[in-house]
PDB file of C-alpha atoms and ligand atoms in Angstrom:
ATOM      1  CA  MET A   1     -13.543 -24.362  -7.890  1.00 98.00           C
ATOM      2  CA  THR A   2     -15.222 -27.729  -8.479  1.00 98.00           C
ATOM      3  CA  ILE A   3     -16.899 -29.125 -11.557  1.00 98.00           C
ATOM      4  CA  ASP A   4     -20.230 -28.889  -9.697  1.00 98.00           C
ATOM      5  CA  GLU A   5     -19.716 -25.169  -9.109  1.00 98.00           C
ATOM      6  CA  LEU A   6     -18.621 -24.582 -12.707  1.00 98.00           C
ATOM      7  CA  THR A   7     -21.618 -26.562 -13.956  1.00 98.00           C
ATOM      8  CA  SER A   8     -23.978 -24.453 -11.875  1.00 98.00           C
ATOM      9  CA  LEU A   9     -22.399 -21.336 -13.403  1.00 98.00           C
ATOM     10  CA  GLY A  10     -23.057 -22.933 -16.785  1.00 98.00           C
ATOM     11  CA  GLU A  11     -26.710 -23.384 -15.891  1.00 98.00           C
ATOM     12  CA  SER A  12     -27.050 -19.861 -14.495  1.00 98.00           C
ATOM     13  CA  GLN A  13     -27.667 -16.553 -16.270  1.00 98.00           C
ATOM     14  CA  SER A  14     -23.985 -15.596 -16.024  1.00 98.00           C
ATOM     15  CA  SER A  15     -22.569 -14.857 -19.451  1.00 97.00           C
ATOM     16  CA  VAL A  16     -19.176 -16.419 -18.804  1.00 98.00           C
ATOM     17  CA  ILE A  17     -17.864 -19.318 -16.730  1.00 98.00           C
ATOM     18  CA  LEU A  18     -14.707 -18.261 -14.888  1.00 98.00           C
ATOM     19  CA  SER A  19     -12.706 -20.823 -12.934  1.00 98.00           C
ATOM     20  CA  LYS A  20     -11.115 -20.341  -9.546  1.00 98.00           C
ATOM     21  CA  SER A  21      -7.505 -19.248 -10.003  1.00 98.00           C
ATOM     22  CA  CYS A  22      -5.356 -22.317 -10.523  1.00 98.00           C
ATOM     23  CA  THR A  23      -1.796 -23.315  -9.764  1.00 98.00           C
ATOM     24  CA  LEU A  24       0.477 -25.999 -11.203  1.00 98.00           C
ATOM     25  CA  LEU A  25      -0.343 -28.463  -8.411  1.00 98.00           C
ATOM     26  CA  PRO A  26      -3.542 -28.854  -6.388  1.00 98.00           C
ATOM     27  CA  ARG A  27      -3.646 -26.785  -3.192  1.00 98.00           C
ATOM     28  CA  GLU A  28      -5.661 -27.162  -0.009  1.00 98.00           C
ATOM     29  CA  GLY A  29      -5.369 -23.446   0.714  1.00 97.00           C
ATOM     30  CA  ASN A  30      -5.189 -21.804   4.135  1.00 97.00           C
ATOM     31  CA  PRO A  31      -6.718 -23.180   7.363  1.00 98.00           C
ATOM     32  CA  GLU A  32     -10.382 -22.441   8.163  1.00 98.00           C
ATOM     33  CA  PRO A  33     -12.164 -20.234   9.007  1.00 98.00           C
ATOM     34  CA  ARG A  34     -10.802 -18.442   5.933  1.00 98.00           C
ATOM     35  CA  TYR A  35     -13.884 -16.590   4.635  1.00 98.00           C
ATOM     36  CA  CYS A  36     -16.364 -14.482   6.594  1.00 98.00           C
ATOM     37  CA  ASP A  37     -19.402 -12.482   5.544  1.00 98.00           C
ATOM     38  CA  LEU A  38     -19.298  -9.000   7.047  1.00 98.00           C
ATOM     39  CA  PRO A  39     -21.969  -6.318   7.532  1.00 98.00           C
ATOM     40  CA  HIS A  40     -20.943  -4.615   4.271  1.00 98.00           C
ATOM     41  CA  GLY A  41     -19.074  -7.285   2.347  1.00 98.00           C
ATOM     42  CA  SER A  42     -16.601 -10.039   3.060  1.00 98.00           C
ATOM     43  CA  ILE A  43     -13.088 -10.863   4.146  1.00 98.00           C
ATOM     44  CA  ASN A  44     -11.164 -13.872   2.845  1.00 98.00           C
ATOM     45  CA  SER A  45      -7.828 -15.529   3.081  1.00 98.00           C
ATOM     46  CA  MET A  46      -8.580 -18.645   1.063  1.00 98.00           C
ATOM     47  CA  GLY A  47      -4.935 -19.101   0.085  1.00 97.00           C
ATOM     48  CA  LEU A  48      -5.572 -20.236  -3.475  1.00 98.00           C
ATOM     49  CA  PRO A  49      -7.289 -23.586  -2.882  1.00 98.00           C
ATOM     50  CA  ASN A  50      -7.763 -25.261  -6.264  1.00 98.00           C
ATOM     51  CA  LEU A  51      -7.630 -28.623  -7.970  1.00 98.00           C
ATOM     52  CA  GLY A  52      -4.493 -27.929 -10.026  1.00 98.00           C
ATOM     53  CA  TYR A  53      -4.528 -26.552 -13.573  1.00 98.00           C
ATOM     54  CA  GLN A  54      -4.897 -29.897 -15.318  1.00 98.00           C
ATOM     55  CA  LYS A  55      -8.380 -30.361 -13.871  1.00 98.00           C
ATOM     56  CA  TYR A  56      -9.485 -26.967 -15.233  1.00 98.00           C
ATOM     57  CA  GLY A  57      -8.300 -28.165 -18.640  1.00 98.00           C
ATOM     58  CA  GLU A  58     -10.185 -31.452 -18.279  1.00 98.00           C
ATOM     59  CA  PHE A  59     -13.371 -29.596 -17.311  1.00 98.00           C
ATOM     60  CA  ALA A  60     -13.363 -27.528 -20.504  1.00 98.00           C
ATOM     61  CA  PRO A  61     -15.100 -30.079 -22.797  1.00 98.00           C
ATOM     62  CA  LEU A  62     -17.670 -30.799 -20.062  1.00 98.00           C
ATOM     63  CA  LEU A  63     -18.708 -27.150 -20.012  1.00 98.00           C
ATOM     64  CA  LYS A  64     -19.014 -26.765 -23.781  1.00 98.00           C
ATOM     65  CA  LYS A  65     -22.724 -27.578 -23.764  1.00 98.00           C
ATOM     66  CA  TYR A  66     -23.503 -24.311 -21.981  1.00 98.00           C
ATOM     67  CA  ASN A  67     -22.485 -22.341 -25.048  1.00 98.00           C
ATOM     68  CA  LYS A  68     -20.778 -19.602 -23.126  1.00 98.00           C
ATOM     69  CA  PRO A  69     -17.123 -18.690 -22.939  1.00 98.00           C
ATOM     70  CA  TYR A  70     -15.073 -20.603 -20.364  1.00 98.00           C
ATOM     71  CA  PHE A  71     -12.240 -18.506 -18.917  1.00 98.00           C
ATOM     72  CA  VAL A  72      -9.499 -20.116 -16.852  1.00 98.00           C
ATOM     73  CA  SER A  73      -7.982 -17.944 -14.140  1.00 98.00           C
ATOM     74  CA  VAL A  74      -4.253 -18.636 -13.778  1.00 98.00           C
ATOM     75  CA  SER A  75      -2.269 -17.831 -10.654  1.00 98.00           C
ATOM     76  CA  GLY A  76       0.962 -19.805 -10.836  1.00 97.00           C
ATOM     77  CA  LEU A  77       3.338 -19.375  -7.911  1.00 96.00           C
ATOM     78  CA  SER A  78       6.218 -18.443 -10.231  1.00 96.00           C
ATOM     79  CA  LEU A  79       6.791 -17.210 -13.757  1.00 96.00           C
ATOM     80  CA  ALA A  80       7.828 -20.722 -14.796  1.00 97.00           C
ATOM     81  CA  ASP A  81       4.553 -22.110 -13.404  1.00 98.00           C
ATOM     82  CA  ASN A  82       2.476 -19.503 -15.256  1.00 98.00           C
ATOM     83  CA  ILE A  83       4.272 -20.319 -18.500  1.00 98.00           C
ATOM     84  CA  LYS A  84       3.762 -24.059 -18.048  1.00 98.00           C
ATOM     85  CA  ILE A  85       0.048 -23.667 -17.205  1.00 98.00           C
ATOM     86  CA  ILE A  86      -0.707 -21.299 -20.066  1.00 98.00           C
ATOM     87  CA  SER A  87       1.258 -23.224 -22.669  1.00 98.00           C
ATOM     88  CA  ASP A  88      -0.260 -26.566 -21.639  1.00 98.00           C
ATOM     89  CA  LEU A  89      -3.831 -25.190 -21.626  1.00 98.00           C
ATOM     90  CA  SER A  90      -3.413 -23.151 -24.822  1.00 97.00           C
ATOM     91  CA  ASP A  91      -4.250 -26.095 -27.087  1.00 96.00           C
ATOM     92  CA  ILE A  92      -7.584 -26.832 -25.424  1.00 98.00           C
ATOM     93  CA  GLN A  93     -10.115 -25.517 -27.854  1.00 98.00           C
ATOM     94  CA  GLU A  94     -12.960 -25.098 -25.355  1.00 98.00           C
ATOM     95  CA  ILE A  95     -11.019 -22.595 -23.262  1.00 98.00           C
ATOM     96  CA  ALA A  96     -11.946 -19.131 -24.538  1.00 98.00           C
ATOM     97  CA  ALA A  97      -9.432 -17.008 -22.637  1.00 98.00           C
ATOM     98  CA  PHE A  98      -7.088 -16.771 -19.694  1.00 98.00           C
ATOM     99  CA  GLU A  99      -7.336 -14.353 -16.810  1.00 98.00           C
ATOM    100  CA  LEU A 100      -3.843 -14.034 -15.366  1.00 98.00           C
ATOM    101  CA  ASN A 101      -4.229 -13.241 -11.682  1.00 98.00           C
ATOM    102  CA  LEU A 102      -1.460 -10.838 -10.665  1.00 97.00           C
ATOM    103  CA  SER A 103      -3.125  -9.905  -7.421  1.00 97.00           C
ATOM    104  CA  CYS A 104      -3.857 -12.721  -4.972  1.00 94.00           C
ATOM    105  CA  PRO A 105      -3.281 -11.129  -1.552  1.00 93.00           C
ATOM    106  CA  ASN A 106      -3.407 -14.306   0.520  1.00 94.00           C
ATOM    107  CA  VAL A 107      -0.523 -16.611  -0.297  1.00 93.00           C
ATOM    108  CA  ILE A 108       1.880 -16.470   2.621  1.00 88.00           C
ATOM    109  CA  GLY A 109       5.309 -15.303   1.510  1.00 90.00           C
ATOM    110  CA  LYS A 110       4.169 -14.250  -1.990  1.00 91.00           C
ATOM    111  CA  PRO A 111       3.695 -10.503  -2.452  1.00 93.00           C
ATOM    112  CA  GLN A 112       1.111  -9.396  -5.027  1.00 95.00           C
ATOM    113  CA  VAL A 113       2.861  -9.279  -8.404  1.00 96.00           C
ATOM    114  CA  GLY A 114       0.720  -6.334  -9.521  1.00 97.00           C
ATOM    115  CA  TYR A 115       2.373  -4.105  -6.924  1.00 98.00           C
ATOM    116  CA  ASP A 116       5.813  -4.859  -8.377  1.00 97.00           C
ATOM    117  CA  PHE A 117       6.014  -3.082 -11.719  1.00 97.00           C
ATOM    118  CA  ASN A 118       9.271  -4.683 -12.825  1.00 97.00           C
ATOM    119  CA  GLN A 119       7.972  -8.165 -12.111  1.00 96.00           C
ATOM    120  CA  THR A 120       4.685  -7.382 -13.887  1.00 97.00           C
ATOM    121  CA  ARG A 121       6.632  -6.182 -16.938  1.00 97.00           C
ATOM    122  CA  GLN A 122       8.658  -9.389 -16.973  1.00 97.00           C
ATOM    123  CA  VAL A 123       5.703 -11.745 -16.416  1.00 97.00           C
ATOM    124  CA  LEU A 124       3.601 -10.107 -19.119  1.00 98.00           C
ATOM    125  CA  GLY A 125       6.479 -10.031 -21.568  1.00 97.00           C
ATOM    126  CA  GLU A 126       7.077 -13.764 -21.183  1.00 97.00           C
ATOM    127  CA  VAL A 127       3.463 -14.889 -20.972  1.00 97.00           C
ATOM    128  CA  MET A 128       2.285 -12.864 -23.958  1.00 97.00           C
ATOM    129  CA  ARG A 129       4.917 -14.576 -26.091  1.00 96.00           C
ATOM    130  CA  ILE A 130       3.475 -18.027 -25.522  1.00 96.00           C
ATOM    131  CA  THR A 131      -0.294 -17.618 -25.172  1.00 95.00           C
ATOM    132  CA  LYS A 132      -2.362 -18.647 -28.180  1.00 94.00           C
ATOM    133  CA  LYS A 133      -5.558 -17.324 -26.654  1.00 97.00           C
ATOM    134  CA  PRO A 134      -6.879 -13.943 -25.537  1.00 98.00           C
ATOM    135  CA  LEU A 135      -5.371 -13.061 -22.192  1.00 98.00           C
ATOM    136  CA  GLY A 136      -6.508 -10.585 -19.567  1.00 98.00           C
ATOM    137  CA  VAL A 137      -5.024  -9.557 -16.255  1.00 98.00           C
ATOM    138  CA  LYS A 138      -6.647  -9.382 -12.835  1.00 98.00           C
ATOM    139  CA  LEU A 139      -5.272  -6.339 -11.068  1.00 98.00           C
ATOM    140  CA  PRO A 140      -5.043  -5.350  -7.431  1.00 98.00           C
ATOM    141  CA  PRO A 141      -6.514  -2.004  -6.412  1.00 98.00           C
ATOM    142  CA  TYR A 142      -4.228   0.999  -6.882  1.00 98.00           C
ATOM    143  CA  PHE A 143      -4.501   4.189  -4.883  1.00 98.00           C
ATOM    144  CA  ASP A 144      -1.998   6.605  -6.342  1.00 98.00           C
ATOM    145  CA  PHE A 145      -2.216   8.246  -9.763  1.00 98.00           C
ATOM    146  CA  ALA A 146       1.501   7.614 -10.382  1.00 98.00           C
ATOM    147  CA  HIS A 147       0.905   3.885  -9.914  1.00 98.00           C
ATOM    148  CA  PHE A 148      -2.091   3.870 -12.257  1.00 98.00           C
ATOM    149  CA  GLU A 149       0.034   5.565 -14.884  1.00 98.00           C
ATOM    150  CA  GLU A 150       2.951   3.199 -14.494  1.00 98.00           C
ATOM    151  CA  MET A 151       0.746   0.109 -14.690  1.00 98.00           C
ATOM    152  CA  ALA A 152      -1.208   1.478 -17.665  1.00 98.00           C
ATOM    153  CA  LYS A 153       2.056   2.079 -19.532  1.00 98.00           C
ATOM    154  CA  ILE A 154       3.035  -1.563 -19.016  1.00 98.00           C
ATOM    155  CA  LEU A 155      -0.395  -2.899 -20.028  1.00 98.00           C
ATOM    156  CA  ASN A 156      -0.565  -0.673 -23.106  1.00 98.00           C
ATOM    157  CA  ASN A 157       2.685  -2.239 -24.326  1.00 98.00           C
ATOM    158  CA  HIS A 158       1.132  -5.696 -24.545  1.00 98.00           C
ATOM    159  CA  LYS A 159      -1.596  -7.238 -26.622  1.00 97.00           C
ATOM    160  CA  ILE A 160      -3.757  -8.030 -23.618  1.00 98.00           C
ATOM    161  CA  SER A 161      -7.500  -8.276 -24.236  1.00 98.00           C
ATOM    162  CA  PHE A 162      -8.901  -7.121 -20.918  1.00 98.00           C
ATOM    163  CA  VAL A 163      -8.183  -6.144 -17.358  1.00 98.00           C
ATOM    164  CA  SER A 164     -10.343  -7.098 -14.386  1.00 98.00           C
ATOM    165  CA  CYS A 165     -10.398  -4.349 -11.754  1.00 98.00           C
ATOM    166  CA  ILE A 166     -10.230  -5.012  -8.847  1.00 98.00           C
ATOM    167  CA  ASN A 167      -9.135  -8.021  -6.845  1.00 98.00           C
ATOM    168  CA  SER A 168      -9.947  -7.846  -3.150  1.00 98.00           C
ATOM    169  CA  LEU A 169      -8.465  -4.992  -1.169  1.00 98.00           C
ATOM    170  CA  GLY A 170      -5.602  -6.851   0.443  1.00 97.00           C
ATOM    171  CA  ASN A 171      -4.815  -7.328   4.093  1.00 97.00           C
ATOM    172  CA  GLY A 172      -7.775  -5.754   5.815  1.00 98.00           C
ATOM    173  CA  LEU A 173      -8.455  -6.805   9.392  1.00 98.00           C
ATOM    174  CA  PHE A 174     -11.970  -7.371  10.723  1.00 98.00           C
ATOM    175  CA  ILE A 175     -12.308  -8.104  14.411  1.00 98.00           C
ATOM    176  CA  ASP A 176     -15.056  -9.009  16.856  1.00 98.00           C
ATOM    177  CA  ALA A 177     -14.944  -6.852  19.984  1.00 98.00           C
ATOM    178  CA  ASP A 178     -16.959  -9.383  22.026  1.00 98.00           C
ATOM    179  CA  SER A 179     -14.590 -12.295  21.527  1.00 98.00           C
ATOM    180  CA  GLU A 180     -11.646  -9.922  21.019  1.00 98.00           C
ATOM    181  CA  LYS A 181     -10.639 -12.070  18.056  1.00 98.00           C
ATOM    182  CA  ALA A 182     -10.108 -11.687  14.352  1.00 98.00           C
ATOM    183  CA  VAL A 183     -12.895 -13.321  12.298  1.00 98.00           C
ATOM    184  CA  ILE A 184     -10.644 -15.436  10.047  1.00 98.00           C
ATOM    185  CA  LYS A 185      -7.734 -17.646  11.053  1.00 98.00           C
ATOM    186  CA  PRO A 186      -4.898 -17.309   8.496  1.00 98.00           C
ATOM    187  CA  LYS A 187      -2.257 -14.600   8.764  1.00 97.00           C
ATOM    188  CA  GLY A 188      -3.464 -13.414  12.180  1.00 98.00           C
ATOM    189  CA  GLY A 189      -6.818 -12.410  10.683  1.00 98.00           C
ATOM    190  CA  PHE A 190      -5.554 -10.299   7.763  1.00 98.00           C
ATOM    191  CA  GLY A 191      -7.432 -10.895   4.510  1.00 98.00           C
ATOM    192  CA  GLY A 192      -8.806  -9.444   1.300  1.00 98.00           C
ATOM    193  CA  LEU A 193     -11.885  -7.237   1.626  1.00 98.00           C
ATOM    194  CA  GLY A 194     -14.702  -7.488  -0.881  1.00 98.00           C
ATOM    195  CA  GLY A 195     -18.238  -6.211  -1.328  1.00 98.00           C
ATOM    196  CA  GLU A 196     -19.620  -2.783  -0.498  1.00 98.00           C
ATOM    197  CA  TYR A 197     -16.477  -1.745   1.402  1.00 98.00           C
ATOM    198  CA  VAL A 198     -14.459  -1.750  -1.810  1.00 98.00           C
ATOM    199  CA  LYS A 199     -16.923  -0.407  -4.382  1.00 98.00           C
ATOM    200  CA  PRO A 200     -15.633   3.200  -4.454  1.00 98.00           C
ATOM    201  CA  THR A 201     -12.068   1.890  -4.831  1.00 99.00           C
ATOM    202  CA  ALA A 202     -13.171  -0.461  -7.607  1.00 99.00           C
ATOM    203  CA  LEU A 203     -15.036   2.313  -9.454  1.00 99.00           C
ATOM    204  CA  ALA A 204     -11.969   4.553  -9.192  1.00 99.00           C
ATOM    205  CA  ASN A 205      -9.745   1.834 -10.649  1.00 98.00           C
ATOM    206  CA  VAL A 206     -12.128   1.157 -13.525  1.00 99.00           C
ATOM    207  CA  ARG A 207     -12.407   4.875 -14.237  1.00 98.00           C
ATOM    208  CA  LYS A 208      -8.677   5.574 -14.121  1.00 99.00           C
ATOM    209  CA  PHE A 209      -7.800   2.605 -16.333  1.00 99.00           C
ATOM    210  CA  TYR A 210     -10.597   3.572 -18.742  1.00 98.00           C
ATOM    211  CA  GLU A 211      -8.874   6.949 -19.094  1.00 98.00           C
ATOM    212  CA  LEU A 212      -5.374   5.519 -19.451  1.00 99.00           C
ATOM    213  CA  LEU A 213      -5.639   2.226 -21.341  1.00 99.00           C
ATOM    214  CA  ARG A 214      -5.835   1.632 -25.102  1.00 98.00           C
ATOM    215  CA  LYS A 215      -9.465   1.507 -26.143  1.00 98.00           C
ATOM    216  CA  ASP A 216      -9.185  -2.096 -27.375  1.00 98.00           C
ATOM    217  CA  ILE A 217      -8.422  -3.292 -23.830  1.00 98.00           C
ATOM    218  CA  ALA A 218     -11.808  -4.057 -22.270  1.00 98.00           C
ATOM    219  CA  ILE A 219     -12.346  -3.466 -18.569  1.00 98.00           C
ATOM    220  CA  ILE A 220     -14.219  -5.945 -16.422  1.00 98.00           C
ATOM    221  CA  GLY A 221     -15.520  -4.171 -13.329  1.00 98.00           C
ATOM    222  CA  VAL A 222     -15.479  -6.071 -10.053  1.00 98.00           C
ATOM    223  CA  GLY A 223     -15.851  -4.978  -6.452  1.00 98.00           C
ATOM    224  CA  GLY A 224     -19.135  -4.653  -4.619  1.00 98.00           C
ATOM    225  CA  ILE A 225     -21.563  -5.308  -7.461  1.00 98.00           C
ATOM    226  CA  ALA A 226     -24.745  -6.467  -5.733  1.00 98.00           C
ATOM    227  CA  THR A 227     -27.516  -4.685  -7.681  1.00 98.00           C
ATOM    228  CA  GLY A 228     -28.310  -3.648 -11.250  1.00 98.00           C
ATOM    229  CA  ARG A 229     -27.684  -0.061 -10.172  1.00 98.00           C
ATOM    230  CA  ASP A 230     -24.138  -1.014  -9.097  1.00 98.00           C
ATOM    231  CA  ALA A 231     -23.531  -2.589 -12.513  1.00 98.00           C
ATOM    232  CA  PHE A 232     -24.751   0.632 -14.162  1.00 98.00           C
ATOM    233  CA  GLU A 233     -22.236   2.651 -12.123  1.00 98.00           C
ATOM    234  CA  PHE A 234     -19.403   0.439 -13.374  1.00 98.00           C
ATOM    235  CA  LEU A 235     -20.640   0.868 -16.954  1.00 98.00           C
ATOM    236  CA  LEU A 236     -20.649   4.650 -16.493  1.00 98.00           C
ATOM    237  CA  CYS A 237     -17.019   4.473 -15.346  1.00 98.00           C
ATOM    238  CA  GLY A 238     -16.069   2.526 -18.470  1.00 98.00           C
ATOM    239  CA  ALA A 239     -16.517  -1.177 -17.711  1.00 98.00           C
ATOM    240  CA  SER A 240     -17.639  -3.504 -20.510  1.00 98.00           C
ATOM    241  CA  ALA A 241     -18.624  -6.352 -18.215  1.00 98.00           C
ATOM    242  CA  ALA A 242     -19.114  -7.102 -14.548  1.00 98.00           C
ATOM    243  CA  GLN A 243     -17.667  -9.818 -12.352  1.00 98.00           C
ATOM    244  CA  VAL A 244     -19.393 -10.760  -9.110  1.00 98.00           C
ATOM    245  CA  GLY A 245     -17.588 -12.203  -6.088  1.00 97.00           C
ATOM    246  CA  THR A 246     -19.060 -11.475  -2.665  1.00 98.00           C
ATOM    247  CA  ALA A 247     -22.705 -11.333  -3.813  1.00 98.00           C
ATOM    248  CA  TYR A 248     -22.237 -14.643  -5.653  1.00 98.00           C
ATOM    249  CA  GLN A 249     -20.697 -16.201  -2.545  1.00 97.00           C
ATOM    250  CA  GLN A 250     -23.619 -14.942  -0.433  1.00 97.00           C
ATOM    251  CA  GLN A 251     -26.517 -15.575  -2.815  1.00 97.00           C
ATOM    252  CA  GLY A 252     -25.337 -18.313  -5.166  1.00 98.00           C
ATOM    253  CA  THR A 253     -25.917 -18.398  -8.906  1.00 98.00           C
ATOM    254  CA  ALA A 254     -29.414 -16.851  -8.634  1.00 98.00           C
ATOM    255  CA  VAL A 255     -27.604 -13.528  -8.299  1.00 98.00           C
ATOM    256  CA  PHE A 256     -26.908 -13.424 -12.061  1.00 98.00           C
ATOM    257  CA  ALA A 257     -30.559 -13.539 -13.160  1.00 98.00           C
ATOM    258  CA  ARG A 258     -31.483 -10.907 -10.587  1.00 98.00           C
ATOM    259  CA  LEU A 259     -28.633  -8.606 -11.633  1.00 98.00           C
ATOM    260  CA  GLU A 260     -29.529  -8.962 -15.289  1.00 97.00           C
ATOM    261  CA  LYS A 261     -33.160  -8.130 -14.614  1.00 98.00           C
ATOM    262  CA  GLU A 262     -32.363  -5.165 -12.396  1.00 98.00           C
ATOM    263  CA  PHE A 263     -29.758  -3.854 -14.838  1.00 98.00           C
ATOM    264  CA  ALA A 264     -32.159  -4.064 -17.789  1.00 97.00           C
ATOM    265  CA  ALA A 265     -34.891  -2.335 -15.752  1.00 97.00           C
ATOM    266  CA  PHE A 266     -32.461   0.402 -14.710  1.00 97.00           C
ATOM    267  CA  LEU A 267     -31.406   1.037 -18.314  1.00 97.00           C
ATOM    268  CA  GLU A 268     -35.036   1.158 -19.391  1.00 96.00           C
ATOM    269  CA  LYS A 269     -35.935   3.625 -16.650  1.00 96.00           C
ATOM    270  CA  LYS A 270     -33.068   5.794 -17.896  1.00 95.00           C
ATOM    271  CA  GLY A 271     -34.300   5.498 -21.476  1.00 96.00           C
ATOM    272  CA  CYS A 272     -31.018   3.881 -22.625  1.00 95.00           C
ATOM    273  CA  HIS A 273     -31.185   1.712 -25.711  1.00 92.00           C
ATOM    274  CA  SER A 274     -27.550   0.655 -25.986  1.00 95.00           C
ATOM    275  CA  LEU A 275     -24.652   0.215 -23.608  1.00 95.00           C
ATOM    276  CA  ASP A 276     -22.485   2.480 -25.740  1.00 95.00           C
ATOM    277  CA  GLU A 277     -24.768   5.397 -24.890  1.00 96.00           C
ATOM    278  CA  VAL A 278     -23.622   5.045 -21.283  1.00 97.00           C
ATOM    279  CA  LYS A 279     -20.242   3.301 -21.299  1.00 98.00           C
ATOM    280  CA  GLY A 280     -17.578   5.608 -19.905  1.00 98.00           C
ATOM    281  CA  LYS A 281     -19.927   8.622 -19.941  1.00 98.00           C
ATOM    282  CA  LEU A 282     -19.469   9.531 -16.280  1.00 98.00           C
ATOM    283  CA  LYS A 283     -20.052  13.241 -15.720  1.00 97.00           C
ATOM    284  CA  THR A 284     -17.950  15.344 -13.368  1.00 96.00           C
ATOM    285  CA  ILE A 285     -18.902  18.521 -11.511  1.00 97.00           C
ATOM    286  CA  ASN A 286     -17.369  21.442 -13.376  1.00 92.00           C
ATOM    287  CA  ASN A 287     -18.968  24.480 -11.823  1.00 75.00           C
TER     288      ASN A 287
HETATM  289  O1  IRO B 301      -7.183 -16.409  -1.270  1.00 94.83           O
HETATM  290  C1  IRO B 301      -7.538 -16.585  -2.446  1.00 94.83           C
HETATM  291  O2  IRO B 301      -7.621 -17.710  -2.970  1.00 94.83           O
HETATM  292  C2  IRO B 301      -7.843 -15.380  -3.211  1.00 94.83           C
HETATM  293  C3  IRO B 301      -7.385 -15.139  -4.488  1.00 94.83           C
HETATM  294  I1  IRO B 301      -6.361 -16.469  -5.550  1.00 94.83           I
HETATM  295  C4  IRO B 301      -7.632 -13.897  -5.096  1.00 94.83           C
HETATM  296  O3  IRO B 301      -7.226 -13.603  -6.236  1.00 94.83           O
HETATM  297  N1  IRO B 301      -8.325 -12.975  -4.392  1.00 94.83           N
HETATM  298  C5  IRO B 301      -8.782 -13.225  -3.149  1.00 94.83           C
HETATM  299  O4  IRO B 301      -9.423 -12.341  -2.555  1.00 94.83           O
HETATM  300  N2  IRO B 301      -8.543 -14.425  -2.572  1.00 94.83           N
END
């Protein structure tokens, strides 16, 4: 969220710097406690705290020295806000791409756009007309094949560059039996689940969209990646890159060097010489 955090991503082994999702105006977000580490992941209801989109534009030249793509995540509270943010930031040369977040589960009174197919169709139609940069979409998890198909049809109709699957699994509830309380404060304790809890859902979403989307739409896998072996599983399902949320929150930027090392060692143990040998090559049980 801050320039210090983005700078430390610049200095890390991550291959991209991705900002916190931004809105038109700065936001404090929801009251604390709003994030909690759990035995197998995390729950959060941050509520979109961010410094306002203009700051993420101003940071762009400061991050240039790291020689890696800087992606700005955009999560305007309305279509008009998304259009304003993307058109204003489009002329900043040091921004490589936008990730349009259609799936924040934690803003009170704002349902996730990605669960409303008509709204998604409208937002993408409008936003794709004005962006001068590659644009990807961060999707919520889907659970029904009919929904995967409907969303894929919409995405295939637009010149999007990538999808990131998945955002946190919205509105879980983690409680502590001793205190008889929820572990986070906003929304009566309901929040987005991340980490190990969501990995099978994330793999399923990557796999389904790999089957259904145009091949020029890259898939960024996200949801429970904590080891090189996890990253390999996402590659097998069809992901071209990995995004790390909970493990980054828990371990800081050192996680990227460890993941890279473990992933390379895993590929070597398998005797793989290129990612294309593995990408999307998941086997199924046929007899
Ligand atoms: O509450 C948040 O800030 C938040 C966002 I924007 C999101 O996209 N996903 C999430 O789990 N939390």
